[in-house]
Short mmCIF file of N, CA and C in Angstrom, two decimals:
data_model
loop_
_atom_site.label_atom_id
_atom_site.label_comp_id
_atom_site.label_asym_id
_atom_site.label_seq_id
_atom_site.Cartn_x
_atom_site.Cartn_y
_atom_site.Cartn_z
N MET A 363 -18.70 22.91 -20.31
CA MET A 363 -19.09 21.78 -20.51
C MET A 363 -20.65 21.27 -19.61
N THR A 364 -21.00 20.36 -19.77
CA THR A 364 -22.64 19.75 -19.32
C THR A 364 -22.15 19.58 -17.67
N GLU A 365 -23.69 19.66 -17.21
CA GLU A 365 -23.48 19.49 -15.62
C GLU A 365 -23.61 17.98 -15.50
N GLU A 366 -24.18 17.24 -16.34
CA GLU A 366 -23.95 15.55 -16.48
C GLU A 366 -22.43 15.22 -16.33
N ILE A 367 -21.98 15.77 -17.43
CA ILE A 367 -20.55 15.26 -17.54
C ILE A 367 -19.53 15.50 -16.31
N GLU A 368 -20.00 16.82 -16.15
CA GLU A 368 -19.11 17.42 -14.28
C GLU A 368 -19.55 16.17 -13.27
N PHE A 369 -20.79 15.96 -13.31
CA PHE A 369 -21.04 14.84 -12.14
C PHE A 369 -20.24 13.50 -12.50
N ILE A 370 -20.27 13.17 -13.34
CA ILE A 370 -19.98 11.78 -13.93
C ILE A 370 -18.23 12.02 -13.76
N LEU A 371 -17.73 13.04 -14.02
CA LEU A 371 -16.08 12.87 -13.77
C LEU A 371 -15.88 13.21 -12.23
N ASP A 372 -16.92 14.09 -11.51
CA ASP A 372 -16.92 14.24 -9.98
C ASP A 372 -16.85 12.77 -9.21
N SER A 373 -17.93 11.90 -9.87
CA SER A 373 -18.24 10.69 -9.06
C SER A 373 -17.33 9.76 -9.31
N THR A 374 -16.54 9.70 -10.63
CA THR A 374 -15.50 9.09 -11.24
C THR A 374 -14.27 9.30 -10.26
N GLU A 375 -14.17 10.54 -10.04
CA GLU A 375 -12.82 10.79 -9.25
C GLU A 375 -12.82 10.24 -7.60
N GLU A 376 -14.37 10.55 -7.20
CA GLU A 376 -14.76 10.15 -5.66
C GLU A 376 -14.77 8.27 -5.83
N SER A 377 -14.93 7.67 -7.00
CA SER A 377 -14.95 6.51 -6.69
C SER A 377 -13.54 5.87 -6.53
N MET A 378 -12.74 6.69 -7.40
CA MET A 378 -11.27 6.19 -7.71
C MET A 378 -10.56 6.39 -6.44
N ASN A 379 -10.93 7.77 -5.70
CA ASN A 379 -10.11 7.85 -4.42
C ASN A 379 -10.99 6.59 -3.31
N GLY A 380 -12.10 6.07 -3.57
CA GLY A 380 -12.30 5.12 -2.33
C GLY A 380 -11.35 3.98 -2.48
N SER A 381 -11.24 3.52 -3.87
CA SER A 381 -10.46 2.74 -4.49
C SER A 381 -8.71 2.48 -3.81
N ILE A 382 -8.28 3.96 -3.97
CA ILE A 382 -7.43 4.36 -3.01
C ILE A 382 -7.08 3.95 -1.74
N ALA A 383 -8.17 4.10 -0.91
CA ALA A 383 -8.64 4.28 0.70
C ALA A 383 -8.71 3.18 0.87
N HIS A 384 -9.32 2.24 -0.06
CA HIS A 384 -9.24 0.56 0.56
C HIS A 384 -7.97 0.09 0.30
N LEU A 385 -7.46 0.16 -0.76
CA LEU A 385 -6.06 -0.24 -0.59
C LEU A 385 -5.00 0.03 0.37
N GLU A 386 -4.98 1.44 0.84
CA GLU A 386 -4.40 1.89 2.07
C GLU A 386 -4.87 1.03 3.39
N LYS A 387 -6.04 0.81 3.69
CA LYS A 387 -6.40 0.20 4.51
C LYS A 387 -6.03 -1.51 4.61
N GLU A 388 -6.20 -1.98 3.44
CA GLU A 388 -5.61 -3.07 3.25
C GLU A 388 -4.37 -3.54 3.33
N PHE A 389 -3.23 -2.50 3.15
CA PHE A 389 -2.01 -2.50 3.78
C PHE A 389 -1.56 -2.55 4.85
N LEU A 390 -2.50 -1.51 5.90
CA LEU A 390 -2.29 -2.00 7.19
C LEU A 390 -2.46 -3.37 7.48
N ASN A 391 -3.09 -4.08 7.15
CA ASN A 391 -3.37 -5.36 7.70
C ASN A 391 -2.13 -6.38 7.29
N ILE A 392 -1.28 -5.99 6.29
CA ILE A 392 -0.26 -6.67 5.90
C ILE A 392 0.89 -6.29 6.82
N ARG A 393 1.44 -7.17 7.59
CA ARG A 393 2.72 -6.56 8.76
C ARG A 393 3.75 -6.57 7.84
N ALA A 394 4.64 -5.66 8.49
CA ALA A 394 6.01 -5.09 7.67
C ALA A 394 7.18 -5.06 8.85
N GLY A 395 7.23 -6.60 9.76
CA GLY A 395 8.26 -6.23 10.61
C GLY A 395 8.04 -5.63 11.95
N LYS A 396 7.54 -4.61 11.70
CA LYS A 396 7.40 -4.15 13.37
C LYS A 396 6.00 -4.17 13.83
N ALA A 397 5.73 -4.05 15.14
CA ALA A 397 4.68 -4.47 15.79
C ALA A 397 3.88 -3.20 15.56
N SER A 398 2.31 -3.74 15.64
CA SER A 398 1.59 -2.49 15.21
C SER A 398 -0.06 -2.97 15.52
N PRO A 399 -0.37 -2.06 16.37
CA PRO A 399 -2.02 -2.27 16.57
C PRO A 399 -2.91 -2.56 15.43
N ALA A 400 -2.27 -2.21 14.16
CA ALA A 400 -3.40 -2.55 13.14
C ALA A 400 -3.28 -3.81 12.79
N MET A 401 -2.29 -4.61 13.39
CA MET A 401 -2.28 -6.09 12.84
C MET A 401 -2.95 -6.92 13.77
N LEU A 402 -3.77 -6.35 14.44
CA LEU A 402 -4.89 -7.22 15.32
C LEU A 402 -6.12 -6.25 14.62
N GLY A 403 -6.15 -5.48 13.79
CA GLY A 403 -7.51 -4.95 13.13
C GLY A 403 -8.61 -6.03 12.95
N SER A 404 -8.13 -7.23 12.25
CA SER A 404 -8.82 -7.99 11.75
C SER A 404 -9.57 -8.83 13.02
N VAL A 405 -9.31 -8.96 14.23
CA VAL A 405 -9.57 -9.83 14.91
C VAL A 405 -10.80 -9.31 16.02
N PHE A 406 -11.91 -9.97 15.98
CA PHE A 406 -13.27 -9.64 16.38
C PHE A 406 -13.38 -10.79 17.74
N VAL A 407 -13.95 -10.14 18.83
CA VAL A 407 -14.08 -10.57 19.67
C VAL A 407 -15.64 -11.31 20.55
N ASP A 408 -15.89 -12.41 20.49
CA ASP A 408 -17.41 -12.40 21.19
C ASP A 408 -17.46 -11.89 22.48
N TYR A 409 -18.19 -10.59 22.44
CA TYR A 409 -18.72 -9.82 23.64
C TYR A 409 -20.06 -9.86 23.93
N TYR A 410 -20.39 -10.89 24.81
CA TYR A 410 -21.98 -10.80 25.30
C TYR A 410 -22.52 -11.23 24.18
N GLY A 411 -22.19 -11.96 23.23
CA GLY A 411 -22.97 -12.34 22.15
C GLY A 411 -22.69 -11.66 20.90
N SER A 412 -21.96 -10.72 20.57
CA SER A 412 -21.72 -10.15 19.26
C SER A 412 -20.41 -10.10 18.95
N ALA A 413 -19.96 -9.83 17.77
CA ALA A 413 -18.66 -10.01 17.53
C ALA A 413 -18.02 -8.35 17.44
N THR A 414 -17.44 -8.06 18.43
CA THR A 414 -16.74 -6.80 18.80
C THR A 414 -15.23 -6.82 18.15
N PRO A 415 -15.09 -5.56 18.03
CA PRO A 415 -13.45 -5.38 17.35
C PRO A 415 -12.27 -5.33 18.62
N LEU A 416 -11.59 -6.09 18.75
CA LEU A 416 -10.66 -6.13 19.50
C LEU A 416 -10.23 -4.88 20.25
N SER A 417 -10.13 -3.74 19.42
CA SER A 417 -9.74 -2.55 20.10
C SER A 417 -10.98 -2.19 20.87
N GLN A 418 -11.93 -2.49 20.76
CA GLN A 418 -13.07 -1.80 21.60
C GLN A 418 -13.37 -2.63 23.13
N VAL A 419 -12.71 -3.57 23.23
CA VAL A 419 -12.83 -4.35 24.55
C VAL A 419 -11.24 -4.79 25.08
N SER A 420 -10.36 -3.86 24.55
CA SER A 420 -8.91 -4.00 25.30
C SER A 420 -8.35 -3.01 25.05
N LYS A 421 -7.34 -2.49 25.56
CA LYS A 421 -6.36 -1.32 25.36
C LYS A 421 -5.37 -2.01 24.41
N ILE A 422 -4.77 -1.82 23.50
CA ILE A 422 -3.35 -2.17 22.81
C ILE A 422 -2.61 -1.41 22.53
N SER A 423 -1.33 -1.87 22.90
CA SER A 423 -0.24 -1.03 23.45
C SER A 423 0.90 -1.88 22.47
N VAL A 424 2.00 -0.91 22.11
CA VAL A 424 2.95 -1.22 21.52
C VAL A 424 4.44 -1.05 22.35
N PRO A 425 4.89 -1.64 23.63
CA PRO A 425 5.77 -1.32 24.14
C PRO A 425 7.59 -1.45 23.55
N ASP A 426 7.70 -2.21 22.55
CA ASP A 426 8.50 -1.94 21.49
C ASP A 426 8.24 -2.72 20.41
N ALA A 427 9.47 -2.78 19.43
CA ALA A 427 8.97 -3.33 18.18
C ALA A 427 8.72 -4.51 18.04
N ARG A 428 8.88 -5.03 19.09
CA ARG A 428 8.77 -7.06 18.82
C ARG A 428 7.32 -7.16 19.71
N THR A 429 6.87 -6.34 20.40
CA THR A 429 5.58 -6.73 21.37
C THR A 429 4.41 -5.92 21.35
N ILE A 430 3.36 -6.88 21.33
CA ILE A 430 2.18 -5.99 21.97
C ILE A 430 1.33 -6.51 22.69
N THR A 431 0.63 -5.66 23.55
CA THR A 431 0.16 -5.97 24.86
C THR A 431 -1.28 -5.23 24.86
N LEU A 432 -2.50 -6.44 25.22
CA LEU A 432 -3.55 -6.38 25.29
C LEU A 432 -4.12 -6.42 26.96
N GLN A 433 -4.61 -5.16 27.24
CA GLN A 433 -4.97 -5.23 28.69
C GLN A 433 -6.62 -4.67 28.41
N PRO A 434 -7.20 -6.06 28.56
CA PRO A 434 -8.85 -6.19 28.70
C PRO A 434 -9.29 -5.34 29.51
N PHE A 435 -10.51 -4.35 29.04
CA PHE A 435 -11.57 -3.82 30.20
C PHE A 435 -12.02 -4.22 30.89
N GLU A 436 -12.34 -5.72 30.95
CA GLU A 436 -13.07 -6.77 31.89
C GLU A 436 -12.06 -7.98 32.01
N LYS A 437 -11.75 -8.22 33.10
CA LYS A 437 -10.65 -9.47 33.15
C LYS A 437 -11.23 -10.54 32.95
N ASN A 438 -12.57 -10.89 32.79
CA ASN A 438 -13.09 -12.15 32.44
C ASN A 438 -12.63 -12.45 30.95
N MET A 439 -12.38 -11.44 29.82
CA MET A 439 -12.29 -11.40 28.81
C MET A 439 -11.09 -11.67 28.34
N LEU A 440 -10.05 -11.82 29.30
CA LEU A 440 -8.48 -12.84 29.03
C LEU A 440 -8.61 -13.76 28.15
N HIS A 441 -9.29 -14.84 28.41
CA HIS A 441 -9.48 -16.14 27.54
C HIS A 441 -10.32 -16.04 26.37
N VAL A 442 -11.15 -15.08 26.37
CA VAL A 442 -11.95 -14.99 25.02
C VAL A 442 -10.79 -14.09 23.95
N ILE A 443 -10.36 -13.27 24.52
CA ILE A 443 -9.52 -12.41 23.50
C ILE A 443 -8.21 -13.48 23.14
N GLU A 444 -7.69 -14.06 24.12
CA GLU A 444 -6.53 -15.31 23.68
C GLU A 444 -7.14 -15.97 22.52
N LYS A 445 -8.46 -16.47 22.94
CA LYS A 445 -8.99 -17.57 21.73
C LYS A 445 -9.26 -17.07 20.42
N ALA A 446 -9.83 -15.75 20.48
CA ALA A 446 -10.14 -14.91 19.26
C ALA A 446 -8.99 -14.56 18.59
N ILE A 447 -7.55 -14.44 19.20
CA ILE A 447 -6.62 -14.07 18.37
C ILE A 447 -5.90 -15.64 17.87
N MET A 448 -6.14 -16.40 18.47
CA MET A 448 -5.77 -17.70 17.90
C MET A 448 -6.65 -18.27 16.68
N ILE A 449 -7.89 -17.83 16.86
CA ILE A 449 -8.93 -18.56 15.85
C ILE A 449 -8.57 -17.42 14.37
N ALA A 450 -8.16 -16.20 14.57
CA ALA A 450 -7.84 -15.44 13.51
C ALA A 450 -7.02 -15.63 12.50
N ASN A 451 -6.02 -16.80 13.10
CA ASN A 451 -5.15 -17.48 12.41
C ASN A 451 -4.25 -16.15 11.32
N ILE A 452 -3.65 -15.25 12.36
CA ILE A 452 -2.78 -14.22 11.61
C ILE A 452 -1.29 -14.53 12.22
N GLY A 453 -1.08 -15.52 12.77
CA GLY A 453 0.39 -16.02 12.89
C GLY A 453 0.91 -15.37 14.23
N PHE A 454 0.04 -15.07 15.22
CA PHE A 454 0.35 -14.86 16.45
C PHE A 454 0.24 -16.13 17.40
N ASN A 455 1.12 -16.01 19.01
CA ASN A 455 0.78 -17.20 19.80
C ASN A 455 0.73 -16.18 20.89
N PRO A 456 -0.57 -15.62 21.32
CA PRO A 456 -0.68 -14.91 22.61
C PRO A 456 -0.26 -15.56 23.76
N MET A 457 0.47 -14.92 24.82
CA MET A 457 0.53 -15.36 26.14
C MET A 457 -0.16 -14.64 27.33
N ASN A 458 -0.90 -15.23 28.32
CA ASN A 458 -1.50 -14.70 29.09
C ASN A 458 -1.08 -14.78 30.58
N ASN A 459 -0.66 -13.81 31.07
CA ASN A 459 0.04 -14.12 32.27
C ASN A 459 -1.17 -13.30 33.63
N GLY A 460 -2.36 -13.38 32.86
CA GLY A 460 -3.59 -13.16 34.31
C GLY A 460 -3.86 -11.92 34.28
N ASP A 461 -2.88 -10.95 33.79
CA ASP A 461 -3.48 -9.45 33.74
C ASP A 461 -3.68 -8.96 32.37
N VAL A 462 -2.71 -9.42 31.48
CA VAL A 462 -2.33 -8.77 30.30
C VAL A 462 -1.98 -10.09 29.09
N ILE A 463 -2.50 -9.50 27.98
CA ILE A 463 -1.91 -10.93 26.91
C ILE A 463 -0.70 -9.87 26.72
N ILE A 464 0.02 -11.11 25.94
CA ILE A 464 1.51 -10.38 25.66
C ILE A 464 1.46 -11.40 24.05
N ILE A 465 1.83 -10.54 23.08
CA ILE A 465 1.88 -11.43 22.01
C ILE A 465 3.53 -10.82 21.27
N SER A 466 4.41 -11.60 21.09
CA SER A 466 5.68 -11.47 20.62
C SER A 466 5.47 -11.64 18.84
N VAL A 467 6.02 -10.58 18.44
CA VAL A 467 5.70 -10.56 17.06
C VAL A 467 7.22 -11.14 16.62
N PRO A 468 7.10 -12.15 15.64
CA PRO A 468 8.05 -12.92 15.37
C PRO A 468 8.93 -12.24 14.25
N PRO A 469 10.13 -12.17 14.16
CA PRO A 469 10.94 -11.28 12.92
C PRO A 469 10.36 -12.29 11.63
N LEU A 470 10.30 -11.38 10.53
CA LEU A 470 9.63 -12.01 9.32
C LEU A 470 11.04 -12.78 8.67
N THR A 471 10.80 -14.33 8.01
CA THR A 471 11.61 -14.79 7.27
C THR A 471 11.58 -14.24 5.80
N GLU A 472 12.58 -14.94 5.26
CA GLU A 472 12.52 -14.22 3.58
C GLU A 472 11.60 -14.72 2.85
N GLU A 473 11.06 -16.01 3.24
CA GLU A 473 10.04 -16.58 2.57
C GLU A 473 8.83 -15.78 3.20
N ARG A 474 8.42 -15.77 4.21
CA ARG A 474 7.09 -14.74 4.56
C ARG A 474 7.28 -13.36 3.90
N ARG A 475 8.44 -12.68 3.84
CA ARG A 475 8.68 -11.09 3.47
C ARG A 475 7.92 -11.38 1.84
N LYS A 476 8.56 -12.55 0.92
CA LYS A 476 8.12 -12.18 -0.38
C LYS A 476 6.73 -12.83 -0.20
N ASP A 477 6.14 -13.78 0.63
CA ASP A 477 4.53 -14.00 0.66
C ASP A 477 3.91 -12.57 0.83
N LEU A 478 4.02 -11.70 1.67
CA LEU A 478 3.77 -10.58 2.16
C LEU A 478 3.84 -9.30 0.89
N ALA A 479 4.77 -9.76 0.26
CA ALA A 479 5.20 -8.93 -0.97
C ALA A 479 3.93 -9.11 -2.11
N LYS A 480 3.75 -10.76 -2.03
CA LYS A 480 3.07 -11.04 -3.08
C LYS A 480 1.41 -10.55 -3.24
N GLN A 481 1.15 -10.45 -1.60
CA GLN A 481 -0.28 -10.23 -0.85
C GLN A 481 -0.46 -8.61 -1.43
N ALA A 482 0.93 -8.04 -1.05
CA ALA A 482 0.38 -6.80 -1.27
C ALA A 482 0.43 -6.30 -2.57
N LYS A 483 1.25 -7.13 -3.61
CA LYS A 483 0.72 -6.71 -5.20
C LYS A 483 -0.49 -7.14 -5.55
N SER A 484 -1.14 -8.26 -4.86
CA SER A 484 -2.54 -8.95 -4.99
C SER A 484 -3.44 -7.73 -5.10
N GLU A 485 -3.26 -7.03 -3.42
CA GLU A 485 -3.99 -5.99 -3.29
C GLU A 485 -4.18 -4.56 -3.96
N ALA A 486 -3.26 -4.41 -4.57
CA ALA A 486 -2.64 -3.49 -5.68
C ALA A 486 -3.34 -3.72 -6.90
N GLU A 487 -3.34 -4.90 -7.29
CA GLU A 487 -4.02 -5.17 -8.59
C GLU A 487 -5.62 -5.20 -8.43
N ASP A 488 -6.07 -5.60 -7.48
CA ASP A 488 -7.37 -5.50 -7.11
C ASP A 488 -7.77 -3.78 -7.07
N ALA A 489 -7.11 -3.21 -6.39
CA ALA A 489 -7.61 -1.81 -6.65
C ALA A 489 -7.42 -1.05 -8.00
N LYS A 490 -6.35 -1.68 -8.84
CA LYS A 490 -6.32 -1.16 -10.19
C LYS A 490 -7.52 -1.79 -10.95
N ILE A 491 -7.92 -2.83 -10.48
CA ILE A 491 -9.27 -3.36 -11.32
C ILE A 491 -10.40 -2.81 -11.09
N GLY A 492 -10.66 -2.24 -9.83
CA GLY A 492 -11.58 -1.22 -9.25
C GLY A 492 -11.62 0.02 -9.82
N VAL A 493 -10.42 0.67 -10.07
CA VAL A 493 -10.14 2.07 -10.81
C VAL A 493 -10.44 1.90 -12.07
N ARG A 494 -10.32 0.61 -13.09
CA ARG A 494 -10.86 0.27 -14.24
C ARG A 494 -12.28 0.60 -14.77
N ASN A 495 -12.88 -0.56 -13.54
CA ASN A 495 -14.25 -0.75 -13.53
C ASN A 495 -15.02 0.51 -13.28
N VAL A 496 -14.12 1.82 -12.72
CA VAL A 496 -14.82 2.97 -12.36
C VAL A 496 -14.70 3.50 -13.52
N ARG A 497 -13.80 3.53 -14.32
CA ARG A 497 -13.63 4.21 -15.70
C ARG A 497 -14.53 3.68 -16.93
N LYS A 498 -14.63 2.14 -16.65
CA LYS A 498 -15.77 1.57 -17.66
C LYS A 498 -17.17 2.01 -17.59
N ASP A 499 -17.25 2.37 -16.09
CA ASP A 499 -18.65 2.83 -15.83
C ASP A 499 -18.84 4.20 -16.34
N ALA A 500 -17.85 4.82 -16.09
CA ALA A 500 -18.03 6.79 -16.74
C ALA A 500 -17.96 6.64 -17.98
N ASN A 501 -17.56 5.94 -18.87
CA ASN A 501 -17.15 5.97 -20.14
C ASN A 501 -18.71 5.39 -20.93
N THR A 502 -19.29 4.40 -20.15
CA THR A 502 -20.56 3.91 -20.44
C THR A 502 -21.67 5.04 -20.31
N ASP A 503 -21.26 5.90 -19.21
CA ASP A 503 -22.33 7.12 -18.83
C ASP A 503 -22.27 8.22 -20.14
N ILE A 504 -20.95 8.41 -20.17
CA ILE A 504 -20.60 9.56 -21.32
C ILE A 504 -21.43 9.11 -22.91
N LYS A 505 -20.98 7.58 -23.15
CA LYS A 505 -21.80 7.49 -24.38
C LYS A 505 -23.25 7.37 -24.06
N LYS A 506 -23.99 7.05 -23.14
CA LYS A 506 -25.11 7.53 -22.88
C LYS A 506 -25.57 8.73 -23.39
N LEU A 507 -24.77 9.64 -22.81
CA LEU A 507 -25.14 11.28 -22.89
C LEU A 507 -25.20 11.78 -24.33
N GLU A 508 -24.08 11.00 -25.29
CA GLU A 508 -23.77 11.18 -26.62
C GLU A 508 -24.63 10.78 -27.21
N LYS A 509 -25.32 9.73 -26.99
CA LYS A 509 -26.51 9.20 -27.72
C LYS A 509 -27.97 9.71 -27.51
N GLU A 510 -27.68 10.46 -26.57
CA GLU A 510 -29.11 11.63 -26.07
C GLU A 510 -28.85 12.92 -26.39
N GLY A 511 -27.45 13.29 -27.45
CA GLY A 511 -27.49 14.71 -28.03
C GLY A 511 -26.48 15.48 -27.70
N THR A 512 -25.42 15.25 -26.67
CA THR A 512 -24.50 15.59 -25.96
C THR A 512 -23.46 15.84 -27.42
N SER A 513 -23.16 16.68 -27.71
CA SER A 513 -21.92 16.94 -28.68
C SER A 513 -20.85 16.05 -28.56
N GLU A 514 -20.22 15.35 -29.80
CA GLU A 514 -19.72 14.60 -29.58
C GLU A 514 -18.25 15.17 -29.27
N ASP A 515 -17.53 16.12 -29.54
CA ASP A 515 -16.27 16.55 -28.98
C ASP A 515 -16.45 16.96 -27.32
N VAL A 516 -17.35 17.12 -26.97
CA VAL A 516 -17.53 17.41 -25.62
C VAL A 516 -17.10 16.10 -24.83
N CYS A 517 -17.86 14.89 -25.24
CA CYS A 517 -18.04 13.78 -24.97
C CYS A 517 -16.36 12.79 -24.94
N LYS A 518 -15.85 13.28 -26.42
CA LYS A 518 -14.63 12.84 -26.47
C LYS A 518 -13.45 13.57 -25.40
N SER A 519 -13.89 14.61 -25.00
CA SER A 519 -12.84 15.58 -24.09
C SER A 519 -13.02 14.48 -22.58
N ALA A 520 -14.27 14.55 -22.42
CA ALA A 520 -15.04 13.81 -20.93
C ALA A 520 -14.09 12.54 -20.97
N GLU A 521 -14.05 11.72 -21.93
CA GLU A 521 -13.30 10.38 -21.99
C GLU A 521 -12.06 10.66 -21.90
N GLU A 522 -11.46 11.56 -22.15
CA GLU A 522 -10.11 11.84 -22.45
C GLU A 522 -9.98 12.22 -20.69
N GLN A 523 -10.73 12.86 -20.05
CA GLN A 523 -10.29 13.30 -18.75
C GLN A 523 -10.37 11.98 -17.72
N VAL A 524 -11.44 11.12 -18.44
CA VAL A 524 -11.53 9.96 -17.44
C VAL A 524 -10.12 9.18 -17.63
N GLN A 525 -9.79 8.95 -18.88
CA GLN A 525 -8.56 8.18 -18.87
C GLN A 525 -7.17 8.89 -18.04
N ASN A 526 -7.41 10.35 -18.22
CA ASN A 526 -6.05 10.88 -17.41
C ASN A 526 -6.50 10.88 -15.92
N LEU A 527 -7.67 10.66 -15.38
CA LEU A 527 -7.89 10.53 -13.96
C LEU A 527 -7.46 9.01 -13.72
N THR A 528 -8.12 8.01 -14.41
CA THR A 528 -7.33 6.40 -13.94
C THR A 528 -6.12 6.29 -14.73
N ASN A 529 -5.12 7.09 -15.25
CA ASN A 529 -3.62 7.00 -15.12
C ASN A 529 -3.10 7.17 -14.10
N THR A 530 -4.00 8.56 -13.87
CA THR A 530 -3.26 8.99 -12.25
C THR A 530 -3.30 8.26 -10.86
N TYR A 531 -4.41 7.63 -11.07
CA TYR A 531 -4.96 6.92 -9.77
C TYR A 531 -4.02 5.45 -10.00
N ILE A 532 -3.82 4.83 -11.08
CA ILE A 532 -3.20 3.59 -11.62
C ILE A 532 -1.49 4.04 -10.86
N ARG A 533 -1.17 5.30 -11.37
CA ARG A 533 0.34 5.60 -10.73
C ARG A 533 0.41 5.97 -9.25
N LYS A 534 -0.67 6.09 -8.36
CA LYS A 534 -0.96 6.12 -7.32
C LYS A 534 -0.61 5.15 -6.74
N ILE A 535 -1.36 4.28 -7.24
CA ILE A 535 -1.49 2.65 -6.68
C ILE A 535 0.00 2.06 -6.60
N ASP A 536 0.74 2.59 -8.00
CA ASP A 536 2.19 1.88 -8.06
C ASP A 536 3.18 2.32 -7.25
N GLU A 537 2.76 3.67 -6.77
CA GLU A 537 3.68 4.21 -5.79
C GLU A 537 3.44 3.79 -4.33
N LEU A 538 2.29 3.45 -4.27
CA LEU A 538 1.67 2.93 -2.81
C LEU A 538 2.06 1.49 -2.52
N LEU A 539 2.25 0.64 -3.50
CA LEU A 539 2.52 -0.94 -4.00
C LEU A 539 4.33 -0.66 -3.61
N ALA A 540 5.06 0.12 -4.31
CA ALA A 540 6.45 0.31 -4.19
C ALA A 540 6.97 0.43 -2.66
N ALA A 541 6.26 1.71 -2.34
CA ALA A 541 6.39 1.61 -0.52
C ALA A 541 6.26 0.75 0.29
N LYS A 542 4.95 0.15 0.05
CA LYS A 542 4.74 -0.93 0.75
C LYS A 542 5.70 -2.29 0.56
N GLU A 543 6.19 -2.61 -0.61
CA GLU A 543 6.96 -3.48 -0.88
C GLU A 543 8.43 -3.35 -0.28
N ALA A 544 8.74 -1.93 -0.38
CA ALA A 544 10.32 -1.60 0.08
C ALA A 544 10.01 -1.50 1.74
N GLU A 545 9.04 -1.16 2.35
CA GLU A 545 8.77 -1.42 3.85
C GLU A 545 8.84 -3.03 4.07
N ILE A 546 7.80 -3.85 3.37
CA ILE A 546 8.31 -5.16 3.69
C ILE A 546 9.45 -5.91 3.96
N MET A 547 10.33 -5.69 2.49
CA MET A 547 11.44 -6.15 2.21
C MET A 547 12.76 -5.63 3.15
N LYS A 548 12.61 -4.58 3.73
CA LYS A 548 13.35 -4.04 4.70
C LYS A 548 13.81 -4.97 5.70
N VAL A 549 14.71 -5.23 6.19
CA VAL A 549 15.27 -6.26 7.01
C VAL A 549 15.65 -5.32 8.31
#
C-alpha cells in the first residue's frame, strides 16, 4: 500500500477519534440527575474584563448527589459568579450565603429526562454526520490518487478500509448514546 493511502487512513481515523472525543465532551454537559462539576462547564464569568471559566475563579465541589458548592477565590466575585450562573440559563438557582454559593440540583422530571435523551440523540447524530463527512473526504482523496495513477485494486481496498473504520466509529457512537440514555433515564 502506498504512503499516501496510509496517510489518508491514519488522518481519517484521527478525525473520527476527534468526533468521538467531541461527543464525549458534549455528553458531559448533559446532566443525568446526579450533581457534577461538569454541569457548570459552560459557565463563564466576567473576571476583570475577560470571560473566564467558572472553574478558574472558584473551587467547585459536590458534597452530595444533589448539591454543588462554589467557593470563590476572591470574595468580591460572589455576586459576579451568581449572576453568571443565572445568565447561563442551565436551570439552576444559585443561593449566596456570603461565603459560598450553593446550588441545589433539582431531581429530573420524566419530561426533562426525555428532553435530555433527545438532546443526547441529537449530539450523537451530529457526531455520526462528522464521521460520515470524514469518510467522504477520505474517499475523495482516494479517488484523486486513483486518477493520478494508483492502482484500482489498492484504491478499492483503501475505500473498504475507510468504510470499515466508519462502521466501527458509528457503532462506538451508538454504544455511547445507549449508555448515556440509560444514565439519563435511570431514576
